[in-house]
Amino acid sequence: MRAEYPPELAEAIESLGLEKYARHILLCADQTDPQCSPRDESIASWEFLKRRLKELNLVGPRPLVYRSKVNCLRVCTRGPIAVVYPDGVWYHSCTPDVLEQIIQRHLINGEPVPEYAFAFNAAGQAPRGQANF
């Protein structure tokens, strides 16, 4: 049974496909105080990601992928940094060339890109060697 939401939230759910996408990529870009990569490089990566996901029909009301630009993912080295959920795979050096690999191999085919992945923490899983009780 689905909860009733205020009309503006119900519209956002439907228009953005919030309950339909398979993966969510968050990209550190356009930072207030750039530390992991130059601001122009992170913006170029963000613009590429937006354009490429649209070209491949992976976004919209029936999306496979949801994307978010975030100010900082707090890694602050070897950026731009991205993380893909629910898989919890963190990527470094997310230039347009690297993002193309992430899009094709991970976002579409579900296979992480080990050459650029540097941390793993899938949603709902305990950190390595620990249990959450």
PDB file of C-alpha atoms in Angstrom:
ATOM      1  CA  MET A   1       0.000   0.000   0.000  1.00  0.00           C
ATOM      2  CA  ARG A   2       1.430   3.341  -1.041  1.00  0.00           C
ATOM      3  CA  ALA A   3       1.349   6.310   1.293  1.00  0.00           C
ATOM      4  CA  GLU A   4      -0.430   9.458   0.200  1.00  0.00           C
ATOM      5  CA  TYR A   5       1.902  12.383  -0.429  1.00  0.00           C
ATOM      6  CA  PRO A   6       1.246  16.080  -0.852  1.00  0.00           C
ATOM      7  CA  PRO A   7       0.609  16.820  -4.557  1.00  0.00           C
ATOM      8  CA  GLU A   8       3.977  18.541  -5.106  1.00  0.00           C
ATOM      9  CA  LEU A   9       5.866  15.496  -3.760  1.00  0.00           C
ATOM     10  CA  ALA A  10       3.732  13.083  -5.771  1.00  0.00           C
ATOM     11  CA  GLU A  11       4.516  15.148  -8.883  1.00  0.00           C
ATOM     12  CA  ALA A  12       8.261  15.069  -8.122  1.00  0.00           C
ATOM     13  CA  ILE A  13       8.144  11.294  -7.609  1.00  0.00           C
ATOM     14  CA  GLU A  14       6.440  10.812 -10.970  1.00  0.00           C
ATOM     15  CA  SER A  15       8.269  13.418 -13.073  1.00  0.00           C
ATOM     16  CA  LEU A  16      11.740  12.424 -11.827  1.00  0.00           C
ATOM     17  CA  GLY A  17      11.078   8.687 -11.729  1.00  0.00           C
ATOM     18  CA  LEU A  18      12.265   8.535  -8.119  1.00  0.00           C
ATOM     19  CA  GLU A  19      10.833   5.073  -7.557  1.00  0.00           C
ATOM     20  CA  LYS A  20      11.961   3.619 -10.880  1.00  0.00           C
ATOM     21  CA  TYR A  21      15.711   4.068 -11.296  1.00  0.00           C
ATOM     22  CA  ALA A  22      18.191   1.235 -10.763  1.00  0.00           C
ATOM     23  CA  ARG A  23      21.290   3.242  -9.856  1.00  0.00           C
ATOM     24  CA  HIS A  24      22.143   6.699  -8.536  1.00  0.00           C
ATOM     25  CA  ILE A  25      25.455   8.372  -9.382  1.00  0.00           C
ATOM     26  CA  LEU A  26      26.628  11.311  -7.283  1.00  0.00           C
ATOM     27  CA  LEU A  27      29.469  13.380  -8.720  1.00  0.00           C
ATOM     28  CA  CYS A  28      31.563  15.882  -6.812  1.00  0.00           C
ATOM     29  CA  ALA A  29      31.551  18.964  -9.067  1.00  0.00           C
ATOM     30  CA  ASP A  30      31.503  22.758  -9.035  1.00  0.00           C
ATOM     31  CA  GLN A  31      32.841  22.893  -5.491  1.00  0.00           C
ATOM     32  CA  THR A  32      32.809  26.049  -3.407  1.00  0.00           C
ATOM     33  CA  ASP A  33      36.447  25.397  -2.474  1.00  0.00           C
ATOM     34  CA  PRO A  34      37.857  22.925  -5.061  1.00  0.00           C
ATOM     35  CA  GLN A  35      40.421  20.563  -3.575  1.00  0.00           C
ATOM     36  CA  CYS A  36      40.151  17.215  -5.370  1.00  0.00           C
ATOM     37  CA  SER A  37      40.309  18.651  -8.888  1.00  0.00           C
ATOM     38  CA  PRO A  38      40.227  22.027 -10.620  1.00  0.00           C
ATOM     39  CA  ARG A  39      36.721  23.507 -10.780  1.00  0.00           C
ATOM     40  CA  ASP A  40      36.648  23.666 -14.597  1.00  0.00           C
ATOM     41  CA  GLU A  41      37.524  19.952 -14.818  1.00  0.00           C
ATOM     42  CA  SER A  42      34.772  18.948 -12.400  1.00  0.00           C
ATOM     43  CA  ILE A  43      32.229  21.080 -14.278  1.00  0.00           C
ATOM     44  CA  ALA A  44      33.318  19.501 -17.584  1.00  0.00           C
ATOM     45  CA  SER A  45      32.789  16.058 -16.043  1.00  0.00           C
ATOM     46  CA  TRP A  46      29.339  17.028 -14.747  1.00  0.00           C
ATOM     47  CA  GLU A  47      28.268  18.457 -18.103  1.00  0.00           C
ATOM     48  CA  PHE A  48      29.508  15.315 -19.858  1.00  0.00           C
ATOM     49  CA  LEU A  49      27.624  13.051 -17.429  1.00  0.00           C
ATOM     50  CA  LYS A  50      24.355  14.977 -17.887  1.00  0.00           C
ATOM     51  CA  ARG A  51      24.666  15.027 -21.671  1.00  0.00           C
ATOM     52  CA  ARG A  52      25.718  11.405 -22.027  1.00  0.00           C
ATOM     53  CA  LEU A  53      22.994   9.992 -19.774  1.00  0.00           C
ATOM     54  CA  LYS A  54      20.442  11.966 -21.772  1.00  0.00           C
ATOM     55  CA  GLU A  55      21.887  10.796 -25.122  1.00  0.00           C
ATOM     56  CA  LEU A  56      21.620   7.193 -23.966  1.00  0.00           C
ATOM     57  CA  ASN A  57      18.028   7.694 -22.726  1.00  0.00           C
ATOM     58  CA  LEU A  58      19.046   6.701 -19.205  1.00  0.00           C
ATOM     59  CA  VAL A  59      17.349   9.678 -17.497  1.00  0.00           C
ATOM     60  CA  GLY A  60      13.826  11.089 -17.524  1.00  0.00           C
ATOM     61  CA  PRO A  61      10.490   9.891 -16.192  1.00  0.00           C
ATOM     62  CA  ARG A  62      11.436   6.224 -16.807  1.00  0.00           C
ATOM     63  CA  PRO A  63      15.102   6.392 -15.803  1.00  0.00           C
ATOM     64  CA  LEU A  64      17.647   3.676 -15.351  1.00  0.00           C
ATOM     65  CA  VAL A  65      20.014   6.162 -13.695  1.00  0.00           C
ATOM     66  CA  TYR A  66      19.447   9.106 -11.375  1.00  0.00           C
ATOM     67  CA  ARG A  67      22.238  11.676 -11.170  1.00  0.00           C
ATOM     68  CA  SER A  68      23.136  14.284  -8.581  1.00  0.00           C
ATOM     69  CA  LYS A  69      25.808  16.955  -8.535  1.00  0.00           C
ATOM     70  CA  VAL A  70      27.174  17.349  -5.028  1.00  0.00           C
ATOM     71  CA  ASN A  71      29.424  20.086  -3.701  1.00  0.00           C
ATOM     72  CA  CYS A  72      31.849  17.736  -1.952  1.00  0.00           C
ATOM     73  CA  LEU A  73      32.076  14.023  -1.194  1.00  0.00           C
ATOM     74  CA  ARG A  74      34.918  14.770   1.267  1.00  0.00           C
ATOM     75  CA  VAL A  75      37.552  12.589  -0.405  1.00  0.00           C
ATOM     76  CA  CYS A  76      39.464  15.681  -1.617  1.00  0.00           C
ATOM     77  CA  THR A  77      42.056  13.862  -3.701  1.00  0.00           C
ATOM     78  CA  ARG A  78      42.238  12.357  -7.215  1.00  0.00           C
ATOM     79  CA  GLY A  79      38.933  13.876  -8.236  1.00  0.00           C
ATOM     80  CA  PRO A  80      36.431  14.394  -9.516  1.00  0.00           C
ATOM     81  CA  ILE A  81      35.020  11.747  -7.187  1.00  0.00           C
ATOM     82  CA  ALA A  82      31.825   9.782  -7.846  1.00  0.00           C
ATOM     83  CA  VAL A  83      29.851   7.165  -5.945  1.00  0.00           C
ATOM     84  CA  VAL A  84      27.254   4.798  -7.401  1.00  0.00           C
ATOM     85  CA  TYR A  85      24.400   3.524  -5.239  1.00  0.00           C
ATOM     86  CA  PRO A  86      22.954   1.129  -4.227  1.00  0.00           C
ATOM     87  CA  ASP A  87      26.223  -0.646  -5.064  1.00  0.00           C
ATOM     88  CA  GLY A  88      28.309   1.706  -2.914  1.00  0.00           C
ATOM     89  CA  VAL A  89      31.208   1.850  -5.373  1.00  0.00           C
ATOM     90  CA  TRP A  90      33.433   4.934  -5.092  1.00  0.00           C
ATOM     91  CA  TYR A  91      35.415   6.155  -8.114  1.00  0.00           C
ATOM     92  CA  HIS A  92      38.367   8.527  -8.482  1.00  0.00           C
ATOM     93  CA  SER A  93      39.624  10.514 -11.504  1.00  0.00           C
ATOM     94  CA  CYS A  94      36.138  10.884 -13.031  1.00  0.00           C
ATOM     95  CA  THR A  95      37.034  12.678 -16.235  1.00  0.00           C
ATOM     96  CA  PRO A  96      34.652  12.331 -19.183  1.00  0.00           C
ATOM     97  CA  ASP A  97      36.649   9.317 -20.466  1.00  0.00           C
ATOM     98  CA  VAL A  98      36.396   7.561 -17.102  1.00  0.00           C
ATOM     99  CA  LEU A  99      32.719   8.479 -16.749  1.00  0.00           C
ATOM    100  CA  GLU A 100      32.023   6.881 -20.133  1.00  0.00           C
ATOM    101  CA  GLN A 101      33.473   3.624 -18.809  1.00  0.00           C
ATOM    102  CA  ILE A 102      31.437   3.921 -15.599  1.00  0.00           C
ATOM    103  CA  ILE A 103      28.267   4.595 -17.616  1.00  0.00           C
ATOM    104  CA  GLN A 104      28.771   1.682 -20.015  1.00  0.00           C
ATOM    105  CA  ARG A 105      30.189  -0.903 -17.643  1.00  0.00           C
ATOM    106  CA  HIS A 106      28.617  -0.087 -14.272  1.00  0.00           C
ATOM    107  CA  LEU A 107      25.481   1.995 -14.747  1.00  0.00           C
ATOM    108  CA  ILE A 108      24.212   0.022 -17.742  1.00  0.00           C
ATOM    109  CA  ASN A 109      25.721  -3.435 -17.237  1.00  0.00           C
ATOM    110  CA  GLY A 110      26.085  -3.540 -13.451  1.00  0.00           C
ATOM    111  CA  GLU A 111      29.817  -4.296 -13.448  1.00  0.00           C
ATOM    112  CA  PRO A 112      32.044  -1.941 -11.416  1.00  0.00           C
ATOM    113  CA  VAL A 113      35.118  -0.488 -13.130  1.00  0.00           C
ATOM    114  CA  PRO A 114      38.016  -1.772 -10.986  1.00  0.00           C
ATOM    115  CA  GLU A 115      40.620   0.469 -12.628  1.00  0.00           C
ATOM    116  CA  TYR A 116      39.014   3.517 -10.973  1.00  0.00           C
ATOM    117  CA  ALA A 117      37.075   2.031  -8.040  1.00  0.00           C
ATOM    118  CA  PHE A 118      38.745   2.652  -4.701  1.00  0.00           C
ATOM    119  CA  ALA A 119      36.153   1.874  -2.012  1.00  0.00           C
ATOM    120  CA  PHE A 120      33.095  -0.348  -1.696  1.00  0.00           C
ATOM    121  CA  ASN A 121      30.199  -0.047   0.752  1.00  0.00           C
ATOM    122  CA  ALA A 122      26.889  -1.222  -0.640  1.00  0.00           C
ATOM    123  CA  ALA A 123      23.777   0.333   0.889  1.00  0.00           C
ATOM    124  CA  GLY A 124      22.516  -1.605   3.866  1.00  0.00           C
ATOM    125  CA  GLN A 125      25.689  -3.653   4.315  1.00  0.00           C
ATOM    126  CA  ALA A 126      27.909  -3.482   7.351  1.00  0.00           C
ATOM    127  CA  PRO A 127      31.456  -2.221   6.861  1.00  0.00           C
ATOM    128  CA  ARG A 128      34.002  -4.939   6.177  1.00  0.00           C
ATOM    129  CA  GLY A 129      34.523  -7.111   9.234  1.00  0.00           C
ATOM    130  CA  GLN A 130      31.761  -5.408  11.240  1.00  0.00           C
ATOM    131  CA  ALA A 131      28.109  -6.035  11.901  1.00  0.00           C
ATOM    132  CA  ASN A 132      25.524  -3.380  12.694  1.00  0.00           C
ATOM    133  CA  PHE A 133      23.185  -4.457  15.487  1.00  0.00           C
TER     134      PHE A 133
END
